[in-house]
Each structure stands twice: as C-alpha cells, then as structure tokens.
PDB file of C-alpha atoms in Angstrom:
ATOM      1  CA  GLN A   1     159.876 242.749  80.751  1.00  0.00           C
ATOM      2  CA  VAL A   2     157.622 239.724  80.857  1.00  0.00           C
ATOM      3  CA  GLN A   3     155.394 239.060  77.891  1.00  0.00           C
ATOM      4  CA  LEU A   4     152.173 237.071  77.973  1.00  0.00           C
ATOM      5  CA  VAL A   5     150.880 235.326  74.878  1.00  0.00           C
ATOM      6  CA  GLU A   6     147.288 234.107  74.926  1.00  0.00           C
ATOM      7  CA  SER A   7     145.603 231.639  72.620  1.00  0.00           C
ATOM      8  CA  GLY A   8     142.448 229.566  72.379  1.00  0.00           C
ATOM      9  CA  GLY A   9     139.679 232.105  71.946  1.00  0.00           C
ATOM     10  CA  GLY A  10     137.033 231.882  69.271  1.00  0.00           C
ATOM     11  CA  LEU A  11     133.375 231.469  68.445  1.00  0.00           C
ATOM     12  CA  VAL A  12     131.414 228.736  70.200  1.00  0.00           C
ATOM     13  CA  GLN A  13     127.759 227.859  70.579  1.00  0.00           C
ATOM     14  CA  PRO A  14     126.023 228.080  73.953  1.00  0.00           C
ATOM     15  CA  GLY A  15     126.821 225.009  75.996  1.00  0.00           C
ATOM     16  CA  GLY A  16     130.130 224.541  74.249  1.00  0.00           C
ATOM     17  CA  SER A  17     133.674 224.587  75.600  1.00  0.00           C
ATOM     18  CA  LEU A  18     136.906 226.432  74.991  1.00  0.00           C
ATOM     19  CA  ARG A  19     140.339 226.250  76.546  1.00  0.00           C
ATOM     20  CA  LEU A  20     142.461 229.368  76.841  1.00  0.00           C
ATOM     21  CA  SER A  21     146.220 229.253  77.282  1.00  0.00           C
ATOM     22  CA  CYS A  22     148.638 231.939  78.412  1.00  0.00           C
ATOM     23  CA  ALA A  23     152.388 231.506  78.260  1.00  0.00           C
ATOM     24  CA  ALA A  24     154.729 233.892  80.056  1.00  0.00           C
ATOM     25  CA  SER A  25     158.214 234.598  78.747  1.00  0.00           C
ATOM     26  CA  GLY A  26     160.995 236.722  80.189  1.00  0.00           C
ATOM     27  CA  ILE A  27     162.871 236.964  83.452  1.00  0.00           C
ATOM     28  CA  ILE A  28     160.688 235.651  86.264  1.00  0.00           C
ATOM     29  CA  PHE A  29     162.165 234.896  89.655  1.00  0.00           C
ATOM     30  CA  ARG A  30     158.890 234.260  91.416  1.00  0.00           C
ATOM     31  CA  ILE A  31     155.226 234.512  90.466  1.00  0.00           C
ATOM     32  CA  ASN A  32     152.953 236.198  92.972  1.00  0.00           C
ATOM     33  CA  ASP A  33     149.653 235.647  91.246  1.00  0.00           C
ATOM     34  CA  MET A  34     148.441 234.696  87.787  1.00  0.00           C
ATOM     35  CA  GLY A  35     145.022 234.536  86.283  1.00  0.00           C
ATOM     36  CA  TRP A  36     142.348 235.667  83.884  1.00  0.00           C
ATOM     37  CA  TYR A  37     140.163 238.750  83.601  1.00  0.00           C
ATOM     38  CA  ARG A  38     137.567 239.588  80.998  1.00  0.00           C
ATOM     39  CA  GLN A  39     135.956 242.697  79.610  1.00  0.00           C
ATOM     40  CA  ALA A  40     132.654 242.764  77.776  1.00  0.00           C
ATOM     41  CA  PRO A  41     131.618 245.730  75.608  1.00  0.00           C
ATOM     42  CA  GLY A  42     130.519 248.639  77.760  1.00  0.00           C
ATOM     43  CA  LYS A  43     131.558 246.926  80.990  1.00  0.00           C
ATOM     44  CA  GLU A  44     134.515 247.119  83.304  1.00  0.00           C
ATOM     45  CA  ARG A  45     137.222 244.501  83.330  1.00  0.00           C
ATOM     46  CA  GLU A  46     136.423 241.814  85.883  1.00  0.00           C
ATOM     47  CA  LEU A  47     138.210 238.914  87.495  1.00  0.00           C
ATOM     48  CA  VAL A  48     137.336 235.504  86.083  1.00  0.00           C
ATOM     49  CA  ALA A  49     139.756 233.198  87.891  1.00  0.00           C
ATOM     50  CA  GLU A  50     143.183 233.416  89.457  1.00  0.00           C
ATOM     51  CA  PHE A  51     145.858 231.673  91.448  1.00  0.00           C
ATOM     52  CA  THR A  52     146.769 233.818  94.439  1.00  0.00           C
ATOM     53  CA  SER A  53     150.120 234.204  96.186  1.00  0.00           C
ATOM     54  CA  GLY A  54     149.048 231.478  98.599  1.00  0.00           C
ATOM     55  CA  ASP A  55     148.489 229.031  95.750  1.00  0.00           C
ATOM     56  CA  SER A  56     144.760 229.020  96.256  1.00  0.00           C
ATOM     57  CA  SER A  57     142.376 229.717  93.404  1.00  0.00           C
ATOM     58  CA  ASN A  58     139.564 232.239  93.201  1.00  0.00           C
ATOM     59  CA  TYR A  59     136.653 232.302  90.786  1.00  0.00           C
ATOM     60  CA  ALA A  60     134.001 234.813  89.934  1.00  0.00           C
ATOM     61  CA  ASP A  61     130.627 233.598  91.169  1.00  0.00           C
ATOM     62  CA  SER A  62     129.299 233.681  87.619  1.00  0.00           C
ATOM     63  CA  VAL A  63     131.782 231.029  86.430  1.00  0.00           C
ATOM     64  CA  LYS A  64     132.026 228.726  89.445  1.00  0.00           C
ATOM     65  CA  GLY A  65     131.352 225.130  88.487  1.00  0.00           C
ATOM     66  CA  ARG A  66     131.846 225.873  84.780  1.00  0.00           C
ATOM     67  CA  PHE A  67     135.391 227.239  84.489  1.00  0.00           C
ATOM     68  CA  THR A  68     138.598 225.685  85.798  1.00  0.00           C
ATOM     69  CA  ILE A  69     141.960 227.402  86.088  1.00  0.00           C
ATOM     70  CA  SER A  70     145.120 225.315  85.979  1.00  0.00           C
ATOM     71  CA  ARG A  71     148.813 225.877  85.398  1.00  0.00           C
ATOM     72  CA  ASP A  72     152.087 224.328  84.377  1.00  0.00           C
ATOM     73  CA  ASN A  73     154.751 225.921  86.564  1.00  0.00           C
ATOM     74  CA  ALA A  74     157.599 224.472  84.525  1.00  0.00           C
ATOM     75  CA  LYS A  75     156.288 226.294  81.467  1.00  0.00           C
ATOM     76  CA  ASN A  76     155.027 229.429  83.251  1.00  0.00           C
ATOM     77  CA  THR A  77     151.716 228.762  81.573  1.00  0.00           C
ATOM     78  CA  VAL A  78     148.198 229.145  82.892  1.00  0.00           C
ATOM     79  CA  TYR A  79     145.057 227.667  81.366  1.00  0.00           C
ATOM     80  CA  LEU A  80     141.362 228.368  81.604  1.00  0.00           C
ATOM     81  CA  GLN A  81     139.021 225.527  80.738  1.00  0.00           C
ATOM     82  CA  MET A  82     135.587 226.966  80.036  1.00  0.00           C
ATOM     83  CA  ASN A  83     132.638 224.581  79.882  1.00  0.00           C
ATOM     84  CA  ASN A  84     128.916 225.146  79.438  1.00  0.00           C
ATOM     85  CA  LEU A  85     129.582 228.558  77.956  1.00  0.00           C
ATOM     86  CA  LYS A  86     126.794 231.117  77.960  1.00  0.00           C
ATOM     87  CA  PRO A  87     126.228 234.194  75.780  1.00  0.00           C
ATOM     88  CA  GLU A  88     127.018 236.371  78.799  1.00  0.00           C
ATOM     89  CA  ASP A  89     130.538 234.908  78.820  1.00  0.00           C
ATOM     90  CA  THR A  90     131.224 236.786  75.591  1.00  0.00           C
ATOM     91  CA  ALA A  91     134.145 239.124  76.214  1.00  0.00           C
ATOM     92  CA  VAL A  92     137.798 239.758  75.579  1.00  0.00           C
ATOM     93  CA  TYR A  93     139.746 237.574  77.989  1.00  0.00           C
ATOM     94  CA  TYR A  94     143.035 238.856  79.361  1.00  0.00           C
ATOM     95  CA  CYS A  95     145.779 236.942  81.060  1.00  0.00           C
ATOM     96  CA  THR A  96     147.623 238.723  83.846  1.00  0.00           C
ATOM     97  CA  LEU A  97     150.655 237.995  85.973  1.00  0.00           C
ATOM     98  CA  ARG A  98     152.272 239.694  88.942  1.00  0.00           C
ATOM     99  CA  TYR A  99     155.869 238.624  89.325  1.00  0.00           C
ATOM    100  CA  PHE A 100     159.170 239.378  91.024  1.00  0.00           C
ATOM    101  CA  PRO A 101     162.123 239.578  88.601  1.00  0.00           C
ATOM    102  CA  ASN A 102     164.698 239.095  91.369  1.00  0.00           C
ATOM    103  CA  TYR A 103     165.149 238.829  95.169  1.00  0.00           C
ATOM    104  CA  GLY A 104     164.117 242.457  95.596  1.00  0.00           C
ATOM    105  CA  PRO A 105     160.775 243.617  97.005  1.00  0.00           C
ATOM    106  CA  ARG A 106     159.434 245.200  93.846  1.00  0.00           C
ATOM    107  CA  SER A 107     156.909 243.314  91.802  1.00  0.00           C
ATOM    108  CA  PHE A 108     155.476 244.050  88.383  1.00  0.00           C
ATOM    109  CA  ARG A 109     152.216 243.244  86.618  1.00  0.00           C
ATOM    110  CA  SER A 110     151.960 242.242  82.988  1.00  0.00           C
ATOM    111  CA  TRP A 111     148.884 241.854  80.814  1.00  0.00           C
ATOM    112  CA  GLY A 112     148.357 239.859  77.667  1.00  0.00           C
ATOM    113  CA  GLN A 113     146.936 241.363  74.512  1.00  0.00           C
ATOM    114  CA  GLY A 114     143.569 239.690  75.028  1.00  0.00           C
ATOM    115  CA  THR A 115     141.718 236.967  73.162  1.00  0.00           C
ATOM    116  CA  GLN A 116     138.119 237.239  72.003  1.00  0.00           C
ATOM    117  CA  VAL A 117     135.585 234.694  73.206  1.00  0.00           C
ATOM    118  CA  THR A 118     132.180 234.854  71.537  1.00  0.00           C
ATOM    119  CA  VAL A 119     129.323 232.610  72.621  1.00  0.00           C
ATOM    120  CA  SER A 120     126.510 232.699  70.120  1.00  0.00           C
ATOM    121  CA  SER A 121     124.212 230.424  68.197  1.00  0.00           C
TER     122      SER A 121
END
C-alpha cells in the first residue's frame, strides 16, 4: 500500500503564492501518472495538474500560466507551485498517484488526505 503525504497548504492573500508537496512511500515499481486534484465546497473534484504516463504534463485551463507541476523522481515526490492565487483557487487539494507495485499488469491508485488552500484577503 502506497501512502501519500501532502504539505504546504494554508491561507494566502489574492496574488500570493504557495507550494504544495506530496511524498509517496511504499513499494513502487513504476509510476504511471501522478498529480493534483482539488475540490471546492459544493463542487466535484477536478484535475489541477498531472504528469501522464508519457511524461507530459496537463493543466486545467483555469490554472495554466499560474501553476507549475514538478517532481523529484528519486524521492517519489511531486510539487505544485501556485502563483498569482485567486479566491476561486480555494479548495482542498489532493495528491494522487497511479502505480505498478511489480512487473504485473495491475495498477493501483492512491490518494492523499488533502491539504486546504484558502485564498482570501
């Protein structure tokens, strides 16, 4: 079982920045994809940014040009640098990972516990 531990959330004023981190621990043979989702009150969980199986990155249109996803493969850690934050970015941010624990064909998805990001003056 892979566990994801997130950190870096908090309260920030509009226009400010935050950096989220997510470290994966456990038996991971190969990572298929890894990224960030968010869920605002009363809304469905939505993709923010991710690294796909082809090593490319995807971003939600609402965060393009403001957020940057990066990773440290040696540490199985993914980051989300969030700049020029807006009140509509307020949400619980979740890290997620799909991985293969061995050479077999079965993959698994893990989710972090979530970290609150609040953008308010």
